[in-house]
Short mmCIF file of C-alpha atoms and ligand atoms in Angstrom, two decimals:
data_model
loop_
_atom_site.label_atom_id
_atom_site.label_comp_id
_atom_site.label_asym_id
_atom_site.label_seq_id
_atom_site.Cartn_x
_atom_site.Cartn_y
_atom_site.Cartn_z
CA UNK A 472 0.00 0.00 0.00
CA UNK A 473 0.97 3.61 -0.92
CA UNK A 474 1.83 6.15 1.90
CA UNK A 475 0.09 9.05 0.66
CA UNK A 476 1.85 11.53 3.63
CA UNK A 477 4.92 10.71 1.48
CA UNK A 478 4.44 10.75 -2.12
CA UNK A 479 4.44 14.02 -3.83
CA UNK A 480 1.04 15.86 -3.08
CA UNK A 481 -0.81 17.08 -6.50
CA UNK A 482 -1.40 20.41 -5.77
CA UNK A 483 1.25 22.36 -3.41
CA UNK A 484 0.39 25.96 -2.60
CA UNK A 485 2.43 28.17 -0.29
CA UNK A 486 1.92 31.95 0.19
CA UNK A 487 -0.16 32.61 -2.51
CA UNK A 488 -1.63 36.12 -2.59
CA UNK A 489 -3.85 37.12 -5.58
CA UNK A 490 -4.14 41.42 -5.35
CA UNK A 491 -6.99 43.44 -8.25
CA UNK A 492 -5.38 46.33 -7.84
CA UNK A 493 -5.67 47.58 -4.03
CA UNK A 494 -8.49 44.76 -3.19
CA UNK A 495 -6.06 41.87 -1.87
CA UNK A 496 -8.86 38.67 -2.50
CA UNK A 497 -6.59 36.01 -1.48
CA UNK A 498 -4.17 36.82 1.28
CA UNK A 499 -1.07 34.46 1.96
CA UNK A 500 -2.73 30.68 1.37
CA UNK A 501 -1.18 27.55 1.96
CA UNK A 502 -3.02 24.12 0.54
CA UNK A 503 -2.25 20.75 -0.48
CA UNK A 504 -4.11 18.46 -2.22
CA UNK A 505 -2.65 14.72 -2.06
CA UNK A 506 -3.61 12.23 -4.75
CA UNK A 507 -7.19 11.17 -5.19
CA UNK A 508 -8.16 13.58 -2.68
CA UNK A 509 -11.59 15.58 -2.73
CA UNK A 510 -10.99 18.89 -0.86
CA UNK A 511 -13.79 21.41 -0.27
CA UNK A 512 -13.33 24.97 -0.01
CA UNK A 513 -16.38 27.22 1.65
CA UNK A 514 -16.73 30.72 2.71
CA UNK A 515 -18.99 33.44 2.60
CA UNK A 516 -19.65 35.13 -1.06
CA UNK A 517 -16.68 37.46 -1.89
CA UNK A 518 -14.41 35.85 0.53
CA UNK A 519 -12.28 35.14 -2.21
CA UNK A 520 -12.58 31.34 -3.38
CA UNK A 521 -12.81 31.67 -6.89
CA UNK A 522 -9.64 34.23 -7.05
CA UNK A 523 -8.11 31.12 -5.21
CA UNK A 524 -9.15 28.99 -7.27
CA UNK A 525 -8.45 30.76 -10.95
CA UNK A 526 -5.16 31.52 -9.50
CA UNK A 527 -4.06 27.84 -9.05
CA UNK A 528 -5.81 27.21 -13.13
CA UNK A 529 -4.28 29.93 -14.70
CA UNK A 530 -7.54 31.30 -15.64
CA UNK A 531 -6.96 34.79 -13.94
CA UNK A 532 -7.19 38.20 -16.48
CA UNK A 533 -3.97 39.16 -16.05
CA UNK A 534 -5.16 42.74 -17.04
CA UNK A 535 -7.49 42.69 -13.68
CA UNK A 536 -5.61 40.68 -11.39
CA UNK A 537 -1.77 39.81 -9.85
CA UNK A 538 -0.95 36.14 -8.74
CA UNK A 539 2.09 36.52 -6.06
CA UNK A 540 3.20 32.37 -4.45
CA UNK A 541 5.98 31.12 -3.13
CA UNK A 542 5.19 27.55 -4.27
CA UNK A 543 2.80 26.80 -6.98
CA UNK A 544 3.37 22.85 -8.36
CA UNK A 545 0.85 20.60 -9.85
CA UNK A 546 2.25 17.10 -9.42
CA UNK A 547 5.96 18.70 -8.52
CA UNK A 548 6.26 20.61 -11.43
CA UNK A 549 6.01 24.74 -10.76
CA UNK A 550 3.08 26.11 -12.68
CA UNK A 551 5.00 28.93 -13.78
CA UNK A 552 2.50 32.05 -15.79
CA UNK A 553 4.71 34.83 -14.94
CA UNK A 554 5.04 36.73 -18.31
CA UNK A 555 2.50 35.28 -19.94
CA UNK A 556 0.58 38.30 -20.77
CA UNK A 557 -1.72 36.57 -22.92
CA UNK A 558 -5.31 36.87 -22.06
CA UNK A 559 -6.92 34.10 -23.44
CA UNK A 560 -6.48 30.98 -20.57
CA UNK A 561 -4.53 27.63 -22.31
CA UNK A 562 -5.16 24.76 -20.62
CA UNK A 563 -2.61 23.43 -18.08
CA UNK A 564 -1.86 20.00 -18.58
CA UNK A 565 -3.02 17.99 -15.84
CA UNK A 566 -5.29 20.28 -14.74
CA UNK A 567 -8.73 20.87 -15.97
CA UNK A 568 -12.07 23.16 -14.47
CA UNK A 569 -15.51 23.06 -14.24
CA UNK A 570 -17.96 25.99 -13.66
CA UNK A 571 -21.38 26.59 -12.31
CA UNK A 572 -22.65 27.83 -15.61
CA UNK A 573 -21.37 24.48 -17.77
CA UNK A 574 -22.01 26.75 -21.14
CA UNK A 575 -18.92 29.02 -19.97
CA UNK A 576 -17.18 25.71 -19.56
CA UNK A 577 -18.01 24.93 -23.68
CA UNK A 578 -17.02 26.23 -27.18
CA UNK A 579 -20.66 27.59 -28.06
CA UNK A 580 -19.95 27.40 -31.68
CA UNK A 581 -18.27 23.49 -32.02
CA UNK A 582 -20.20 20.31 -31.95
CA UNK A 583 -19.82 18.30 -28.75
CA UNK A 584 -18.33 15.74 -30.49
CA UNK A 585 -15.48 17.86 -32.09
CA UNK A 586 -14.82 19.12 -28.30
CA UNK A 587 -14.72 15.83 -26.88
CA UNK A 588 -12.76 14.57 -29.98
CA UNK A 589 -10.33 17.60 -30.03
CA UNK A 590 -9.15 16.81 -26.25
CA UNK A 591 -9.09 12.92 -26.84
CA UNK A 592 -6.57 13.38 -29.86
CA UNK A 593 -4.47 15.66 -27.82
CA UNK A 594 -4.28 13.85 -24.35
CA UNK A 595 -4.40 10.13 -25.44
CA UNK A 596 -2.26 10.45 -29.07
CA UNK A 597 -5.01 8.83 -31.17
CA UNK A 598 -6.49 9.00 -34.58
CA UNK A 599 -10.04 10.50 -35.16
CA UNK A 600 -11.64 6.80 -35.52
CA UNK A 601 -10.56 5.35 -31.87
CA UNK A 602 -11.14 9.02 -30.55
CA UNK A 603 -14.69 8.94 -31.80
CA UNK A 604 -15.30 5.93 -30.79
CA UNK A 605 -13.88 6.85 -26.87
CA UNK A 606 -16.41 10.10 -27.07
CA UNK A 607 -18.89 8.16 -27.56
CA UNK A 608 -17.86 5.76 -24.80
CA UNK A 609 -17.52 9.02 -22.58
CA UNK A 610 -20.60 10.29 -23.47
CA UNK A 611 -22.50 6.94 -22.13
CA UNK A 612 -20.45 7.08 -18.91
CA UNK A 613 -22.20 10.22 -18.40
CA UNK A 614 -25.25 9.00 -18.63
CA UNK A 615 -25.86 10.31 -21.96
CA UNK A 616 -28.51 7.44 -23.81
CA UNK A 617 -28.40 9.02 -27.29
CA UNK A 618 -24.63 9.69 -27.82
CA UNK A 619 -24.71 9.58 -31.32
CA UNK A 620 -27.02 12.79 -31.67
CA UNK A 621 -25.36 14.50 -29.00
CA UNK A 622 -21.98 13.83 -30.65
CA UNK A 623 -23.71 16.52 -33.46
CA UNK A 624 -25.32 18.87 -31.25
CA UNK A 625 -23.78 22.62 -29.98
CA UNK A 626 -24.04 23.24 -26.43
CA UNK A 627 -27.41 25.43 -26.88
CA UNK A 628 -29.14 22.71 -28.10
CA UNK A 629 -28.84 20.65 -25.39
CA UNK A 630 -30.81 21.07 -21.67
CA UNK A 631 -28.55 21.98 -18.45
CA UNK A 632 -28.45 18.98 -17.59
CA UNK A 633 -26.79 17.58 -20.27
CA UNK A 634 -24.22 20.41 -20.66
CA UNK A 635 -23.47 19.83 -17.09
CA UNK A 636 -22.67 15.95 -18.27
CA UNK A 637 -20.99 16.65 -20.96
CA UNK A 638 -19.00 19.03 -19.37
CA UNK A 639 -17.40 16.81 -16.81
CA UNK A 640 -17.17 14.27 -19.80
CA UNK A 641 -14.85 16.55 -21.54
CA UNK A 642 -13.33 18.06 -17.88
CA UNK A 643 -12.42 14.06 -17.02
CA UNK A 644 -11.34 13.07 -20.55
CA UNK A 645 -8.18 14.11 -20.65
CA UNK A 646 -7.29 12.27 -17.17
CA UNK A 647 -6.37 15.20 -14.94
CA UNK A 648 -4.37 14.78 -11.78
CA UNK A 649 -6.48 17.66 -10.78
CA UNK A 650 -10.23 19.05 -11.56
CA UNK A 651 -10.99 22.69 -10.05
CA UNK A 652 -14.66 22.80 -9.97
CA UNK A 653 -16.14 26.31 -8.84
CA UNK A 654 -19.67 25.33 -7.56
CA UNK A 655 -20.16 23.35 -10.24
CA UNK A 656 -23.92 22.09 -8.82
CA UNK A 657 -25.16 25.89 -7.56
CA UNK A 658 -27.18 25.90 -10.39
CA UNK A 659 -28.85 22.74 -10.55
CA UNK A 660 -31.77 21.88 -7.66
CA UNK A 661 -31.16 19.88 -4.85
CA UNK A 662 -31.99 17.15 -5.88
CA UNK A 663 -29.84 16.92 -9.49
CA UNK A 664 -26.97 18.52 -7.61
CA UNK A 665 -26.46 15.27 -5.63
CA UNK A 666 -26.77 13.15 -8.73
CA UNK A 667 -24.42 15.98 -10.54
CA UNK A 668 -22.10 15.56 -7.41
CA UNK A 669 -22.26 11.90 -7.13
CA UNK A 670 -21.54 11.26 -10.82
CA UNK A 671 -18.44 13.52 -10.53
CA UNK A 672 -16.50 11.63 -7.92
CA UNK A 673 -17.38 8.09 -9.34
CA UNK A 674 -16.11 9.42 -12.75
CA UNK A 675 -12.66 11.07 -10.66
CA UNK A 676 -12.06 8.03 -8.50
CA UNK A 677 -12.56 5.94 -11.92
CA UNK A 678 -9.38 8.21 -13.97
CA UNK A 679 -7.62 8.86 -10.84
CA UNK A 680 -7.97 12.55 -10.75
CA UNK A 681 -8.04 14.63 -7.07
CA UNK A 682 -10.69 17.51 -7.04
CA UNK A 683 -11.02 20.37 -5.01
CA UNK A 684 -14.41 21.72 -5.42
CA UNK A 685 -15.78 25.17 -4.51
CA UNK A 686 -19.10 25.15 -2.69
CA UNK A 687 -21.21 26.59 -0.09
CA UNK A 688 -23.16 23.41 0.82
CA UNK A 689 -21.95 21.59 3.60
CA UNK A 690 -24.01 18.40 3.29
CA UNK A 691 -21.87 17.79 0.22
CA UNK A 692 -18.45 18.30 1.66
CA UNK A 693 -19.59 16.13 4.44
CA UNK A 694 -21.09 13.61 1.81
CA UNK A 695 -18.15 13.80 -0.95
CA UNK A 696 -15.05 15.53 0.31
CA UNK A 697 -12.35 14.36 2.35
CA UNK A 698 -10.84 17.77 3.57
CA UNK A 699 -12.89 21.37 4.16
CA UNK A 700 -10.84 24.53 3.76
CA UNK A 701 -12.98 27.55 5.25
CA UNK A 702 -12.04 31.09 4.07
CA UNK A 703 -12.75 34.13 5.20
CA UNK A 704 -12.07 37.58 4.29
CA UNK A 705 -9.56 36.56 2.04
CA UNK A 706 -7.85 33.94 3.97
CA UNK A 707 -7.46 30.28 4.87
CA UNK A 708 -9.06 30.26 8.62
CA UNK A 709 -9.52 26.40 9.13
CA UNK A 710 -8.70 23.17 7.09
CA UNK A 711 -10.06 20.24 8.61
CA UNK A 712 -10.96 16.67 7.64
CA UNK A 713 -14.91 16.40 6.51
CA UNK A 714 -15.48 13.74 8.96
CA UNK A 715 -14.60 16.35 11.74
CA UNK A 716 -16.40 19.36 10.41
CA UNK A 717 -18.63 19.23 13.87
CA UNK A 718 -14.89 20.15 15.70
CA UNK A 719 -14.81 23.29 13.90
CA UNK A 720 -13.51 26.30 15.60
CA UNK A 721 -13.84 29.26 13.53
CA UNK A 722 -17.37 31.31 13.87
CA UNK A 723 -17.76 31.26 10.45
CA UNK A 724 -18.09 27.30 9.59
CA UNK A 725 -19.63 26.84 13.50
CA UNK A 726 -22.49 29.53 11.82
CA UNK A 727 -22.67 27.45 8.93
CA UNK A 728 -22.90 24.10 10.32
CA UNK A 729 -25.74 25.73 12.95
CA UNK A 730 -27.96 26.29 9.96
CA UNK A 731 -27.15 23.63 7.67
CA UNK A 732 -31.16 22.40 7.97
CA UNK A 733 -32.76 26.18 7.24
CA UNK A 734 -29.90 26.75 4.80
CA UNK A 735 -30.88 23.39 2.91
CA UNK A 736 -34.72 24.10 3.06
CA UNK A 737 -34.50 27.59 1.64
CA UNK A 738 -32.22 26.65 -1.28
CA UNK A 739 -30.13 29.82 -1.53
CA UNK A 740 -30.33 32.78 -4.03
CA UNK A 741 -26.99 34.30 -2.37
CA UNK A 742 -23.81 32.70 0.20
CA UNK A 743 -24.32 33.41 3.48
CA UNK A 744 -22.30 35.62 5.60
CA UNK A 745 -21.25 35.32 8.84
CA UNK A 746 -23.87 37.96 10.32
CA UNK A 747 -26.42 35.68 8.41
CA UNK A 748 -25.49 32.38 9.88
CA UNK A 749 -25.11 33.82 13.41
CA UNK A 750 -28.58 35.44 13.01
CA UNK A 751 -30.16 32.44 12.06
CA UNK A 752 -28.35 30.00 14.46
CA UNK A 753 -29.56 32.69 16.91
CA UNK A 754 -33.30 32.50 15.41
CA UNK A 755 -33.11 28.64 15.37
CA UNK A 756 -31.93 28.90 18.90
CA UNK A 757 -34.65 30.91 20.18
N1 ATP B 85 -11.98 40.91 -11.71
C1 ATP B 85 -12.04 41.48 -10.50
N2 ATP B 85 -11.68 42.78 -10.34
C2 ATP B 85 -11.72 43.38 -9.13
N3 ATP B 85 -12.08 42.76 -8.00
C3 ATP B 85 -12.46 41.48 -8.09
C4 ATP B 85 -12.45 40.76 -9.33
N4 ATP B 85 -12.86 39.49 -9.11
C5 ATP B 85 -13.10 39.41 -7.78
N5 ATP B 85 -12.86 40.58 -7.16
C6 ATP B 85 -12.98 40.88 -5.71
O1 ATP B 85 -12.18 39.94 -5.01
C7 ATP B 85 -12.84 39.48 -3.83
C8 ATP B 85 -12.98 37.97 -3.87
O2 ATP B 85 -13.86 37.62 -4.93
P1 ATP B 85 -14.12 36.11 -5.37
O3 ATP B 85 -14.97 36.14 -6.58
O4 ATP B 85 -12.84 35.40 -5.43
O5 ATP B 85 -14.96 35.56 -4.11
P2 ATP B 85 -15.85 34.23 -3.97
O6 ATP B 85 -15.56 33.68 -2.62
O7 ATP B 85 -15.65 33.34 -5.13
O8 ATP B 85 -17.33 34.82 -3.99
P3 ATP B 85 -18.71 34.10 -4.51
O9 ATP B 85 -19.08 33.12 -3.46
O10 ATP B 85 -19.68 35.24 -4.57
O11 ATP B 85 -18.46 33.48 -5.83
C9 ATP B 85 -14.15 40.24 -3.75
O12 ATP B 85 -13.95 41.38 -2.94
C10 ATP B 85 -14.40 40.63 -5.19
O13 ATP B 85 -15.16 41.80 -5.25
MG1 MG B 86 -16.95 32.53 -6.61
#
């Protein structure tokens, strides 16, 4: 058996700082992310996970916003950007992301099937037969029962649902060591955001890939993640393993985990903040 607390971790942040201008979003972070792992990371709307999280996939405009890290390796290997001054994101190899909004994620003017096709040939070195062939095999482990007419179909044509599929079809494809995915289920109900959730981890476990998922529901860390990272204001406060989320310290995730029932029930429009959760842990209190 593998020791994991010895083999290279996927993802090694240290000191990572992302500034827009004189707004510092991210202050100083530190995270690791060992093989295989699913990490969560919560916190209050504009606390500053998704400048965390385009930080560590490259997808940050450098025109709006400054990346600053000591340490910044996917699988050991530095993921260097400084220079780059291009503003169109490439993809890091290794490394793919997933959004909330899945037609952000997709080309809106390419088939699905070129897409899929177009990251096959590049990640797996094969000709357009077997790659067709292995979108089509994607596209079923998705849960996708008509591949073939999906293979022709642009994003638009195709219900939320199935963009959200095909999405993590394409995301997974390529075999990541990593998938960022920035609440990839806040726009799905709760019911399709478990099935969403569920079908992501099989299909990560399957390929191998770690994830570290952005969310504000803590039913699914507890459910699907190994680690919870809280932030706060811009920082790190508390990392802690899911199965230990009810020895939480900071007033933030204790407000969060007080309300977890209302929070569920009322299916939010916005993230909660921390006067939010404290009112309502007081209200459910009373
Ligand atoms: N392009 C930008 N230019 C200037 N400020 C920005 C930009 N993007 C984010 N910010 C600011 O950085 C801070 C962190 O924002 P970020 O989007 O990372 O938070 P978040 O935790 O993902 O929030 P949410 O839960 O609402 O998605 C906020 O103060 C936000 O206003
Ligand atoms: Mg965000």
């Amino acid at each position: 058996m593998i020791d994991t607390t010895t083999t290279t971790p996927v993802l090694r942040v240290q000191d990572l700082t992302v500034r827009y201008g004189n707004i510092v979003a991210v202050h100083s972070a530190n995270l690791e992310v060992r093989r295989g792992e699913r990490v969560a990371v919560v916190g209050e709307s504009g606390s500053g996970k998704t400048s965390l999280a385009n930080a560590i996939a490259g997808f940050l405009d450098p025109l709006a916003g400054e990346v600053d890290a000591a340490t910044l390796e996917l699988d050991g290997v530095p993921l260097s950007r400084s220079g780059e001054q291009e503003r169109i994101p490439r993809r890091t190899p290794g490394l793919s992301m997933v959004f909330q909004d899945a037609m952000s994620s997709l080309d809106p003017v390419w088939s699905i099937g070129s897409q899929l096709i177009a990251v096959l040939r590049e990640t797996e070195k094969v000709g357009k037969k077997q790659a067709t062939q292995d979108a089509l095999q994607w596209l079923r482990e998705v849960g996708i029962t008509d591949p073939e007419r999906v293979m022709g179909a642009k994003p638009h044509e195709l219900s939320g649902g199935m963009r959200q599929r095909v999405m993590m079809a394409i995301a997974l494809s390529s075999k990541p060591s990593l998938l960022i995915a920035d609440e990839p289920t806040s726009a799905l109900d709760a019911s399709l955001a478990v099935g969403a959730m569920q079908l992501m981890v099989d299909l990560a476990e399957r390929v191998g890939t770690a994830v570290l998922i952005i969310t504000h529901d803590i039913e699914l860390c507890r459910r699907f993640t190994d680690f919870v990272v809280v932030m706060y204001h811009g920082e790190i406060v508390e990392q802690l393993r899911s199965s230990e989320l009810d020895n939480a310290t900071h007033p933030y995730t204790r407000g969060l985990l007080a309300c977890v029932p209302t929070l569920r029930s009322a299916r939010l429009d916005q993230l909660p903040t921390l006067e939010s959760v404290r009112a309502e842990a007081e209200e459910q209190a009373a």
